[in-house]
XYZ file of C-alpha atoms in Angstrom:
675
model
C -59.082 -49.969 -28.934
C -61.526 -50.165 -26.052
C -64.376 -47.752 -25.561
C -68.079 -47.386 -24.953
C -70.603 -48.006 -27.686
C -70.704 -45.000 -29.991
C -67.391 -43.581 -28.802
C -65.970 -43.741 -32.331
C -63.730 -46.816 -32.056
C -64.424 -48.102 -35.557
C -64.228 -44.629 -37.049
C -60.886 -43.985 -35.355
C -59.357 -47.069 -36.956
C -61.289 -47.397 -40.215
C -61.466 -43.716 -41.156
C -58.422 -42.462 -39.242
C -55.628 -44.944 -38.623
C -55.870 -47.098 -41.743
C -56.119 -44.220 -44.269
C -53.189 -42.554 -42.521
C -51.111 -45.737 -42.763
C -52.075 -46.132 -46.402
C -50.684 -42.624 -47.026
C -47.368 -43.483 -45.330
C -47.962 -41.765 -41.989
C -45.217 -44.053 -40.688
C -42.358 -44.620 -43.091
C -43.148 -47.574 -45.327
C -46.746 -48.168 -44.195
C -48.001 -47.286 -47.653
C -46.768 -50.749 -48.684
C -48.601 -52.630 -45.947
C -51.534 -54.959 -46.607
C -54.591 -53.922 -44.602
C -57.516 -56.281 -43.936
C -60.733 -55.784 -41.961
C -63.325 -58.252 -40.679
C -65.579 -58.866 -37.675
C -65.530 -62.157 -35.759
C -69.129 -63.097 -36.634
C -69.226 -61.535 -40.079
C -70.075 -64.889 -41.659
C -71.852 -66.736 -38.887
C -70.406 -68.146 -35.685
C -66.989 -69.126 -37.124
C -64.339 -66.349 -36.953
C -61.928 -68.389 -39.079
C -64.394 -68.099 -41.940
C -64.476 -64.320 -41.528
C -60.654 -64.189 -41.540
C -60.441 -66.315 -44.687
C -63.084 -64.180 -46.408
C -60.905 -61.106 -45.821
C -58.091 -63.009 -47.575
C -60.311 -63.964 -50.514
C -58.970 -61.445 -53.097
C -55.463 -62.705 -52.399
C -56.453 -66.369 -52.292
C -58.212 -66.135 -55.647
C -54.892 -65.489 -57.345
C -53.221 -68.392 -55.570
C -55.939 -70.937 -56.249
C -56.621 -71.614 -52.539
C -60.240 -71.587 -51.362
C -61.229 -69.556 -48.289
C -62.651 -72.709 -46.720
C -59.317 -74.484 -47.038
C -57.563 -71.571 -45.368
C -60.180 -71.357 -42.596
C -59.817 -75.068 -41.846
C -56.013 -74.870 -41.963
C -55.553 -71.975 -39.521
C -58.243 -73.377 -37.213
C -56.384 -76.677 -37.004
C -52.903 -75.118 -36.757
C -52.371 -71.409 -35.965
C -48.832 -71.646 -37.372
C -50.393 -72.058 -40.838
C -51.089 -68.318 -40.752
C -47.420 -67.654 -41.639
C -47.932 -69.400 -44.962
C -50.854 -67.175 -45.870
C -49.068 -64.079 -44.610
C -46.273 -64.866 -47.049
C -48.809 -65.119 -49.881
C -50.357 -61.771 -48.919
C -46.958 -60.022 -48.880
C -45.652 -61.554 -52.094
C -44.125 -58.839 -54.275
C -44.083 -56.297 -51.464
C -40.921 -54.671 -50.033
C -39.209 -56.342 -47.096
C -40.589 -53.715 -44.754
C -44.196 -54.399 -45.724
C -46.403 -55.874 -43.008
C -49.847 -57.455 -42.774
C -52.332 -55.661 -40.514
C -55.582 -57.276 -39.424
C -58.288 -54.890 -38.248
C -60.784 -56.986 -36.259
C -63.728 -54.682 -35.727
C -66.544 -55.176 -33.179
C -64.564 -57.792 -31.266
C -67.407 -58.076 -28.748
C -68.982 -60.440 -31.313
C -66.331 -62.956 -30.224
C -68.189 -63.281 -26.925
C -71.768 -62.905 -28.121
C -71.930 -64.629 -31.490
C -68.918 -66.925 -31.961
C -69.594 -70.581 -31.201
C -67.782 -71.693 -28.011
C -66.141 -74.478 -30.027
C -64.208 -71.846 -32.032
C -63.317 -69.433 -29.241
C -60.174 -70.962 -27.735
C -58.651 -71.944 -31.112
C -59.222 -68.383 -32.342
C -57.510 -66.945 -29.250
C -54.576 -69.270 -30.012
C -54.493 -67.870 -33.546
C -54.459 -64.289 -32.220
C -51.561 -65.154 -29.919
C -49.653 -66.707 -32.827
C -50.345 -63.680 -35.021
C -49.263 -61.248 -32.310
C -45.966 -63.078 -31.972
C -45.358 -63.355 -35.695
C -42.988 -61.076 -37.605
C -44.555 -58.678 -40.084
C -48.074 -59.195 -38.645
C -49.997 -56.643 -36.602
C -53.420 -56.793 -34.993
C -55.814 -53.950 -34.267
C -59.035 -54.803 -32.428
C -61.956 -52.597 -31.448
C -64.100 -53.716 -28.538
C -66.848 -52.243 -26.419
C -65.656 -51.576 -22.887
C -68.617 -53.405 -21.326
C -67.165 -56.626 -22.758
C -63.620 -56.017 -21.554
C -64.033 -58.222 -18.489
C -64.892 -61.180 -20.722
C -61.234 -61.301 -21.786
C -60.471 -62.677 -18.323
C -62.014 -65.961 -19.439
C -58.992 -66.467 -21.699
C -55.601 -65.943 -20.061
C -53.700 -65.361 -23.309
C -56.306 -62.945 -24.662
C -56.352 -61.036 -21.386
C -52.578 -60.598 -21.556
C -52.625 -59.508 -25.206
C -55.368 -56.957 -24.663
C -53.832 -55.624 -21.440
C -50.399 -55.188 -23.075
C -51.719 -53.336 -26.102
C -54.812 -51.561 -24.841
C -55.766 -48.112 -26.077
C -58.720 -46.712 -24.161
C -60.832 -44.398 -26.270
C -62.985 -42.081 -24.270
C -66.071 -40.613 -25.921
C -65.048 -37.374 -27.683
C -65.284 -34.352 -25.464
C -67.127 -31.153 -26.200
C -64.093 -29.631 -27.891
C -63.571 -32.565 -30.226
C -67.251 -32.740 -31.111
C -67.240 -29.004 -31.795
C -64.394 -29.481 -34.272
C -66.231 -32.407 -35.906
C -69.132 -30.071 -36.682
C -67.408 -26.838 -37.565
C -64.371 -27.976 -39.559
C -66.170 -30.154 -42.162
C -68.809 -27.413 -42.542
C -66.117 -24.832 -43.213
C -64.448 -27.086 -45.762
C -67.796 -27.321 -47.601
C -68.335 -23.559 -47.417
C -71.092 -23.660 -44.767
C -71.640 -21.686 -41.598
C -73.884 -22.505 -38.637
C -75.907 -19.729 -37.015
C -74.540 -18.413 -33.754
C -75.298 -20.774 -30.880
C -76.427 -23.684 -33.092
C -73.251 -25.710 -32.621
C -73.569 -25.305 -28.869
C -77.227 -26.338 -29.008
C -76.391 -29.487 -30.965
C -73.605 -30.345 -28.533
C -75.886 -29.733 -25.593
C -78.397 -32.156 -27.062
C -75.904 -34.859 -28.011
C -73.865 -34.616 -24.850
C -70.652 -36.619 -24.650
C -72.141 -39.943 -23.666
C -71.627 -43.059 -25.791
C -73.547 -42.793 -29.039
C -73.079 -39.024 -29.333
C -71.291 -39.364 -32.664
C -74.079 -41.348 -34.287
C -76.702 -38.950 -32.963
C -74.772 -35.955 -34.179
C -74.275 -37.460 -37.640
C -77.997 -37.991 -38.152
C -78.792 -34.483 -36.909
C -76.237 -32.845 -39.193
C -77.451 -34.812 -42.183
C -81.045 -33.782 -41.429
C -79.878 -30.192 -41.056
C -78.139 -30.302 -44.434
C -81.234 -31.779 -46.120
C -83.318 -28.963 -44.674
C -80.956 -26.465 -46.311
C -81.197 -28.326 -49.635
C -84.985 -28.027 -49.654
C -85.102 -24.461 -48.360
C -85.290 -21.330 -50.551
C -82.151 -19.913 -48.939
C -79.411 -18.859 -51.299
C -76.731 -18.449 -48.633
C -74.908 -21.429 -47.144
C -76.115 -20.945 -43.591
C -77.536 -23.740 -41.412
C -80.201 -22.307 -39.122
C -81.828 -22.809 -35.740
C -85.229 -22.909 -37.423
C -84.192 -25.782 -39.653
C -82.769 -27.670 -36.670
C -85.950 -27.234 -34.653
C -88.119 -28.308 -37.597
C -87.081 -31.939 -37.276
C -86.847 -32.081 -33.480
C -83.113 -31.696 -33.107
C -80.690 -34.504 -32.340
C -83.150 -36.785 -30.633
C -85.770 -36.254 -33.243
C -83.436 -36.837 -36.199
C -82.920 -40.565 -35.682
C -86.406 -41.264 -34.406
C -88.030 -39.137 -37.100
C -86.044 -40.763 -39.869
C -86.953 -44.210 -38.609
C -90.602 -43.346 -38.005
C -90.942 -41.684 -41.412
C -89.543 -44.796 -43.034
C -91.983 -46.967 -41.119
C -95.017 -44.783 -41.731
C -94.235 -44.684 -45.425
C -95.194 -48.352 -45.640
C -98.643 -49.343 -46.814
C -100.610 -51.969 -44.935
C -102.936 -52.624 -42.036
C -101.666 -51.518 -38.641
C -101.563 -55.000 -37.111
C -99.830 -56.466 -40.158
C -97.227 -53.699 -40.016
C -96.678 -54.262 -36.289
C -96.231 -57.985 -36.926
C -93.717 -57.268 -39.685
C -91.871 -54.879 -37.361
C -91.634 -57.538 -34.659
C -90.558 -60.218 -37.128
C -87.650 -58.082 -38.352
C -86.375 -56.719 -35.048
C -86.657 -59.935 -33.062
C -83.761 -61.139 -35.240
C -81.756 -57.898 -35.167
C -81.956 -57.056 -31.447
C -80.303 -58.862 -28.592
C -81.197 -58.038 -24.978
C -79.012 -58.985 -22.011
C -80.041 -59.739 -18.441
C -79.899 -56.032 -17.569
C -82.333 -55.203 -20.361
C -79.675 -53.510 -22.509
C -80.257 -53.863 -26.240
C -77.421 -54.592 -28.660
C -77.391 -55.346 -32.349
C -76.939 -58.711 -34.007
C -76.738 -59.874 -37.603
C -79.373 -61.922 -39.365
C -79.707 -63.400 -42.825
C -81.796 -61.141 -44.997
C -83.690 -64.141 -46.361
C -84.718 -64.973 -42.790
C -86.119 -61.485 -42.281
C -88.085 -61.290 -45.524
C -91.018 -63.460 -44.493
C -93.476 -61.492 -46.612
C -93.973 -58.366 -48.671
C -94.346 -56.092 -45.641
C -91.138 -57.370 -44.087
C -89.338 -56.823 -47.394
C -90.730 -53.298 -47.685
C -89.721 -52.477 -44.110
C -86.176 -53.711 -44.686
C -85.808 -51.717 -47.888
C -87.150 -48.571 -46.222
C -84.803 -48.825 -43.227
C -81.806 -49.718 -45.393
C -82.512 -46.775 -47.676
C -82.702 -44.587 -44.560
C -79.272 -45.950 -43.527
C -80.704 -47.257 -40.268
C -79.956 -50.817 -41.289
C -76.949 -51.941 -43.272
C -76.280 -55.044 -45.330
C -73.205 -57.112 -46.069
C -72.456 -60.533 -47.519
C -71.840 -63.766 -45.643
C -69.434 -66.537 -46.592
C -71.926 -67.877 -49.127
C -72.373 -64.448 -50.694
C -75.830 -64.188 -49.167
C -77.028 -60.915 -47.710
C -77.003 -60.314 -43.951
C -78.544 -57.331 -42.180
C -77.739 -55.483 -38.961
C -78.644 -52.239 -37.223
C -76.375 -49.457 -38.447
C -76.407 -47.349 -35.277
C -77.245 -48.579 -31.785
C -78.519 -45.082 -31.013
C -81.709 -46.160 -32.763
C -82.492 -48.341 -29.745
C -82.870 -45.322 -27.481
C -84.051 -42.646 -29.915
C -86.766 -44.347 -31.935
C -89.773 -44.406 -29.568
C -91.502 -47.193 -31.479
C -88.481 -49.486 -31.198
C -87.763 -48.353 -27.652
C -91.282 -49.314 -26.542
C -91.084 -52.619 -28.388
C -87.805 -53.516 -26.666
C -89.322 -52.679 -23.273
C -92.337 -54.847 -24.048
C -90.430 -57.780 -25.514
C -87.050 -57.501 -23.801
C -87.623 -60.458 -21.496
C -88.721 -62.619 -24.415
C -85.698 -61.596 -26.500
C -83.367 -62.344 -23.594
C -84.932 -65.772 -23.119
C -84.518 -66.494 -26.837
C -80.807 -65.766 -26.533
C -80.556 -67.886 -23.375
C -81.963 -70.817 -25.331
C -79.297 -70.397 -28.000
C -76.511 -70.274 -25.414
C -77.868 -73.139 -23.314
C -78.291 -75.356 -26.371
C -74.701 -74.589 -27.366
C -73.403 -75.622 -23.915
C -75.506 -78.778 -24.084
C -74.078 -79.709 -27.485
C -70.545 -78.888 -26.393
C -70.879 -81.289 -23.440
C -72.199 -84.135 -25.628
C -75.790 -83.354 -24.721
C -75.326 -84.169 -21.063
C -78.619 -84.228 -19.177
C -77.283 -81.865 -16.481
C -77.605 -78.951 -18.910
C -81.272 -79.528 -19.735
C -83.805 -77.076 -18.365
C -86.524 -78.276 -15.974
C -90.037 -78.689 -17.341
C -91.118 -75.733 -15.216
C -89.416 -73.398 -17.707
C -91.622 -74.613 -20.551
C -94.464 -72.116 -19.927
C -91.947 -69.273 -20.239
C -90.660 -70.732 -23.502
C -94.175 -71.185 -24.873
C -95.093 -67.629 -23.914
C -91.901 -66.316 -25.524
C -92.674 -68.202 -28.744
C -96.184 -66.787 -28.785
C -95.129 -63.214 -28.047
C -92.356 -63.143 -30.632
C -94.431 -64.980 -33.204
C -91.839 -67.719 -33.634
C -92.443 -70.947 -35.517
C -90.759 -74.321 -35.484
C -88.519 -73.156 -38.337
C -87.078 -70.401 -36.145
C -85.254 -72.965 -33.986
C -82.260 -75.078 -34.962
C -82.494 -78.842 -34.665
C -80.186 -78.664 -31.661
C -82.432 -76.102 -29.956
C -85.514 -78.206 -30.658
C -83.880 -81.258 -29.100
C -82.686 -79.200 -26.152
C -86.088 -77.675 -25.431
C -88.172 -80.765 -26.074
C -91.888 -80.410 -26.797
C -93.614 -77.152 -25.857
C -96.406 -76.715 -28.417
C -99.647 -78.127 -27.054
C -101.219 -79.005 -30.391
C -98.044 -80.723 -31.564
C -97.791 -82.675 -28.299
C -101.374 -83.886 -28.538
C -100.689 -85.047 -32.080
C -97.534 -86.808 -30.940
C -99.223 -88.954 -28.290
C -101.586 -90.240 -30.980
C -98.633 -91.925 -32.672
C -98.142 -95.510 -31.405
C -94.363 -95.230 -31.867
C -94.006 -92.388 -29.343
C -91.760 -93.617 -26.531
C -92.872 -93.936 -22.904
C -90.443 -91.288 -21.625
C -91.612 -88.880 -24.302
C -95.227 -89.441 -23.238
C -94.259 -88.767 -19.633
C -92.574 -85.479 -20.627
C -95.560 -84.439 -22.727
C -97.918 -85.121 -19.839
C -95.937 -82.970 -17.434
C -95.664 -80.154 -19.948
C -99.347 -80.215 -20.792
C -99.979 -79.845 -17.079
C -97.681 -76.830 -16.871
C -99.010 -75.190 -20.034
C -102.672 -75.802 -19.288
C -104.056 -79.079 -20.589
C -106.761 -78.291 -23.168
C -108.346 -81.762 -23.249
C -111.962 -81.985 -22.058
C -112.343 -84.157 -18.966
C -108.852 -83.483 -17.582
C -109.178 -80.156 -15.796
C -111.830 -77.925 -14.244
C -114.937 -76.228 -15.525
C -115.224 -72.415 -15.471
C -117.066 -72.720 -12.130
C -114.094 -74.569 -10.590
C -115.724 -78.008 -10.496
C -114.099 -81.066 -12.082
C -114.769 -81.255 -15.814
C -115.738 -84.910 -16.255
C -115.842 -86.310 -19.797
C -118.303 -89.200 -19.827
C -118.217 -92.401 -21.848
C -121.489 -94.251 -22.365
C -121.281 -97.943 -21.428
C -123.914 -100.343 -22.826
C -125.601 -102.824 -20.493
C -124.867 -106.547 -20.445
C -123.546 -109.366 -18.335
C -120.129 -109.628 -16.683
C -118.426 -112.677 -15.170
C -116.084 -111.861 -12.278
C -112.898 -113.948 -12.334
C -112.567 -116.301 -9.359
C -116.092 -115.555 -8.146
C -117.933 -117.619 -10.715
C -120.920 -115.361 -10.609
C -122.551 -113.416 -13.349
C -123.509 -109.767 -12.767
C -126.003 -107.846 -14.826
C -124.996 -104.295 -15.783
C -127.509 -101.641 -16.729
C -126.345 -98.899 -19.128
C -124.344 -96.233 -17.318
C -121.637 -93.636 -17.820
C -117.995 -93.833 -16.747
C -115.369 -91.092 -16.709
C -113.042 -91.076 -19.674
C -110.067 -90.546 -17.354
C -109.186 -91.279 -13.747
C -109.768 -88.257 -11.513
C -106.809 -85.937 -12.019
C -104.803 -84.141 -9.384
C -106.269 -80.720 -10.233
C -109.775 -82.179 -9.954
C -109.059 -83.894 -6.646
C -107.294 -80.774 -5.330
C -110.468 -78.785 -6.033
C -112.204 -81.114 -3.550
C -109.372 -80.785 -1.014
C -109.438 -76.988 -1.050
C -113.179 -76.359 -1.464
C -114.898 -74.707 1.490
C -117.579 -77.402 1.306
C -115.091 -80.152 0.468
C -112.644 -82.440 2.234
C -113.004 -81.041 5.757
C -116.819 -80.843 5.769
C -118.611 -83.731 7.567
C -121.308 -83.874 4.877
C -118.793 -85.327 2.433
C -118.191 -88.259 4.775
C -121.803 -89.038 5.591
C -122.788 -92.683 5.815
C -119.123 -93.750 5.925
C -118.488 -93.602 9.659
C -115.061 -92.005 9.167
C -113.512 -88.617 8.448
C -109.897 -87.636 7.834
C -108.217 -84.350 8.749
C -105.338 -84.369 6.277
C -104.978 -85.889 2.802
C -102.004 -87.962 1.715
C -99.177 -86.627 -0.396
C -99.572 -86.378 -4.176
C -96.304 -87.826 -5.479
C -96.608 -86.268 -8.941
C -98.316 -82.917 -8.303
C -98.915 -82.122 -11.976
C -102.453 -81.051 -12.771
C -103.093 -83.695 -15.455
C -101.630 -86.624 -13.522
C -104.045 -88.988 -11.816
C -104.777 -88.230 -8.179
C -103.138 -90.917 -6.029
C -102.182 -91.926 -2.516
C -105.673 -91.636 -1.057
C -107.703 -94.304 0.730
C -110.980 -95.765 -0.499
C -113.016 -93.603 1.905
C -111.422 -90.433 0.544
C -112.453 -91.429 -2.973
C -116.014 -91.981 -1.699
C -115.962 -88.562 0.009
C -114.948 -86.975 -3.315
C -117.957 -88.611 -4.970
C -120.218 -87.311 -2.197
C -118.919 -83.768 -2.680
C -119.227 -83.843 -6.458
C -122.730 -85.322 -6.274
C -123.858 -82.468 -4.046
C -122.355 -79.881 -6.351
C -123.671 -81.371 -9.614
C -127.110 -82.341 -8.360
C -126.993 -85.982 -9.415
C -125.293 -89.020 -7.948
C -121.633 -89.681 -8.668
C -120.174 -93.000 -7.477
C -117.174 -95.219 -7.737
C -117.970 -97.898 -10.305
C -118.559 -101.423 -9.096
C -116.010 -103.854 -10.399
C -118.518 -105.346 -12.844
C -119.268 -101.875 -14.161
C -115.541 -101.197 -14.373
C -114.919 -104.440 -16.258
C -117.824 -103.781 -18.605
C -116.305 -100.347 -19.423
C -112.875 -101.940 -19.969
C -113.845 -104.603 -22.523
C -117.571 -104.015 -23.221
C -119.124 -107.330 -24.204
C -116.002 -108.795 -25.833
C -115.216 -111.808 -23.674
C -112.183 -112.588 -25.830
C -110.401 -109.435 -24.689
C -107.776 -109.695 -21.993
C -106.976 -105.976 -22.140
C -108.901 -102.864 -23.168
C -107.541 -103.346 -26.691
C -107.973 -106.458 -28.840
C -105.276 -109.121 -29.107
C -102.212 -109.749 -27.002
C -100.384 -107.507 -24.601
C -98.877 -104.451 -26.307
C -96.197 -102.684 -24.271
C -96.739 -99.440 -26.169
C -100.389 -99.069 -25.070
C -99.976 -98.646 -21.300
C -97.701 -97.451 -18.501
C -96.841 -100.616 -16.594
C -93.614 -102.084 -15.220
C -92.447 -102.720 -18.790
C -92.427 -98.988 -19.575
C -89.526 -98.601 -17.094
C -90.806 -95.169 -16.089
C -91.314 -96.080 -12.453
C -93.889 -93.292 -12.016
C -97.287 -92.153 -13.202
C -97.855 -90.256 -16.407
C -100.595 -87.742 -17.079
C -103.946 -89.333 -17.860
C -104.726 -90.155 -21.467
C -101.129 -90.441 -22.644
C -101.910 -93.729 -24.428
C -104.919 -92.983 -26.691
C -104.363 -96.204 -28.640
C -104.865 -98.119 -25.390
C -108.463 -96.882 -24.970
C -111.265 -99.302 -24.149
C -114.118 -100.031 -26.610
C -116.241 -97.311 -24.970
C -113.411 -94.740 -25.171
C -112.219 -94.849 -21.555
C -108.481 -94.152 -21.219
C -105.895 -95.711 -18.928
C -107.884 -98.757 -17.818
C -104.636 -100.748 -17.946
C -101.611 -99.472 -16.004
C -100.668 -96.063 -14.596
C -102.773 -96.280 -11.373
C -104.899 -98.961 -9.772
C -108.524 -97.843 -9.579
C -110.841 -98.239 -6.596
C -114.144 -99.989 -7.142
C -117.206 -99.591 -4.936
C -117.766 -103.173 -3.841
C -116.041 -105.438 -1.348
C -113.444 -107.932 -2.496
C -114.408 -110.969 -0.435
C -118.166 -110.443 -0.827
C -118.443 -108.798 -4.249
C -122.178 -108.233 -4.011
C -121.775 -105.938 -1.003
C -121.435 -102.199 -1.683
C -121.718 -100.935 1.879
C -120.026 -97.601 2.642
C -118.942 -98.612 6.140
C -116.636 -101.145 7.681
C -113.093 -102.316 7.143
C -113.784 -105.058 4.637
C -111.253 -105.130 1.770
C -112.222 -103.225 -1.359
C -111.481 -104.061 -4.975
C -108.773 -102.534 -7.150
C -108.691 -102.948 -10.925
C -106.360 -102.150 -13.822
C -102.836 -102.422 -12.401
C -100.343 -99.563 -12.050
C -96.987 -98.382 -13.324
C -95.361 -100.863 -10.937
C -97.193 -103.956 -12.146
C -96.613 -106.431 -14.924
C -99.188 -107.097 -17.673
C -100.799 -109.940 -15.750
C -102.077 -107.417 -13.186
C -103.294 -105.064 -15.922
C -105.737 -107.607 -17.342
C -109.299 -106.327 -17.410
C -110.488 -109.267 -15.306
C -107.723 -109.164 -12.673
C -108.854 -108.382 -9.119
C -106.791 -107.005 -6.273
C -107.737 -106.159 -2.676
C -106.803 -103.350 -0.263
C -107.975 -102.107 3.112
C -110.296 -99.087 2.745
C -108.701 -97.022 5.528
C -105.159 -97.089 4.148
C -103.835 -94.706 1.459
C -101.794 -96.292 -1.297
C -99.144 -94.892 -3.626
C -100.061 -95.714 -7.211
C -103.781 -96.035 -6.454
C -106.407 -93.642 -7.822
C -109.992 -93.803 -9.007
C -112.455 -92.814 -11.698
C -116.122 -92.022 -11.252
C -119.374 -93.220 -12.774
C -123.014 -92.183 -12.873
C -126.334 -93.368 -14.249
C -127.711 -89.912 -15.002
C -128.834 -89.860 -18.651
C -126.100 -87.541 -19.939
C -126.245 -86.933 -23.695
């Protein structure tokens, strides 16, 4: 039976066909066994719903519903055995009729793993003697049958299209029951009700609420005759007002602060409403225990159930599930209508996550099904808007989505056991979500937000130079300059293209090099030494005090302080888990600060691995810090491409200052007494 939502499909079968068969409308049908279930009545497994319908019969035979569900799922032919049990003691002409209501759940709520086996079972049942199937399905899901050749054939061969009842039929539905109860409607009232309900899908549900409200008005009126009046109808706003008023009265009858009530409302309906890509809302079932997060949620559920706007049933574990009783509530309760408009996109995304995670699981978690990191901000916003928590996602969905909570990600990188690839993912996602760490992004005025680490003075011996350098106390940036900070320089009106930034260098470039990982929290890279100097010039002018590249002795002092026994920023031997070098096997940069346990004694991050860092002085004549010329400049710290030997705090490397280099960045220093 195929028809639009609200056309009366379920009523036609449940309140029309089945009672008629039970009374022997066709010779012998009074001896038939009639069973009803919905595909997702007990979760995403339709075999469980089928077995639950058999439960009264199975109890007498000592077979558990689970055993039956497993048996017919594995072998559709097993259904004949259970059919025989159901018809035991019945006449030879008795048959077994399955009424599968709301078959659209097969497409929206049944796990893909169960879909094809269940279609095979339907085909077996349809071809079996003494078994009949009656399905009801919304017409907007009819095309989905094409995905299953056998199902498409079965439905096409036995389709009964139910159009919404016309004006004449609706007129009879009002007048005849009223007459049987001894009531009369004032002249023109039936026509008014029909005019307001129309004949569109959902008219029946709307009419039912209006007639019930009309009857209640009569019950509370002083009238002694049994006449239903225009005045009573207008008092509750007619058809459209009946559903909305009932729902709103139930909601307003709750006690609590407005925001708390709104939160409770959202918590309940985010589980009961499903929104498709067109923005159309449909109902879905949810465990009652999942909806009752607090007293207000419990009160709201009770109020709406008592108002018959929500209905409850039992799942396979005899636990209560809840669903919307009439989809007309979606269009006729202004509060819910506005909420769906406001949160429809978020609800649709939530459903997309469920479906995508299912596909991913079905294909053995193949990487091709994973979403790109760029979708993470949408997921985070959806979680925030719907008020979801970690417990609202299945383990499969959590694994599919990966990290998206900023606080949780920042806690995760603090754990030494966190894998390199996980750190790389977290860094990208922090960039996309807005990295909250001081020193990584920009200040409110758009300038780089530099977090400074104070470095004590002392002496430093440069490896291979055999000369000792004295270091006065100074400050060094906690992180290398990030892409968002460097980009601020590139795009500033007084930045990259302004000659003042290149003063005293003798050079100026027209176009910067490419940023290979253009995530805001990743280190800026692929610039030449002169471009790093120009950045320092620009930032000095904007801040009002001098910003420089550190000399290599300053850099080394920041990396190991005065501990001459240190080879790396941390004490002891090389530890692969403390830095992004060749051993990480990432082959790319990560965001800055992804290895907090690899920090130097002064708190500077990433001084081993990730990107080489420019120093101010020349390589061949370390004492020279001239800003002109083509003499080679010093790099320190190693990069993601290098082995631990290059990431030693004392290791020196040389590059030409005019050439940009992939995997090379810089951090800044100053001597201004910042406190």
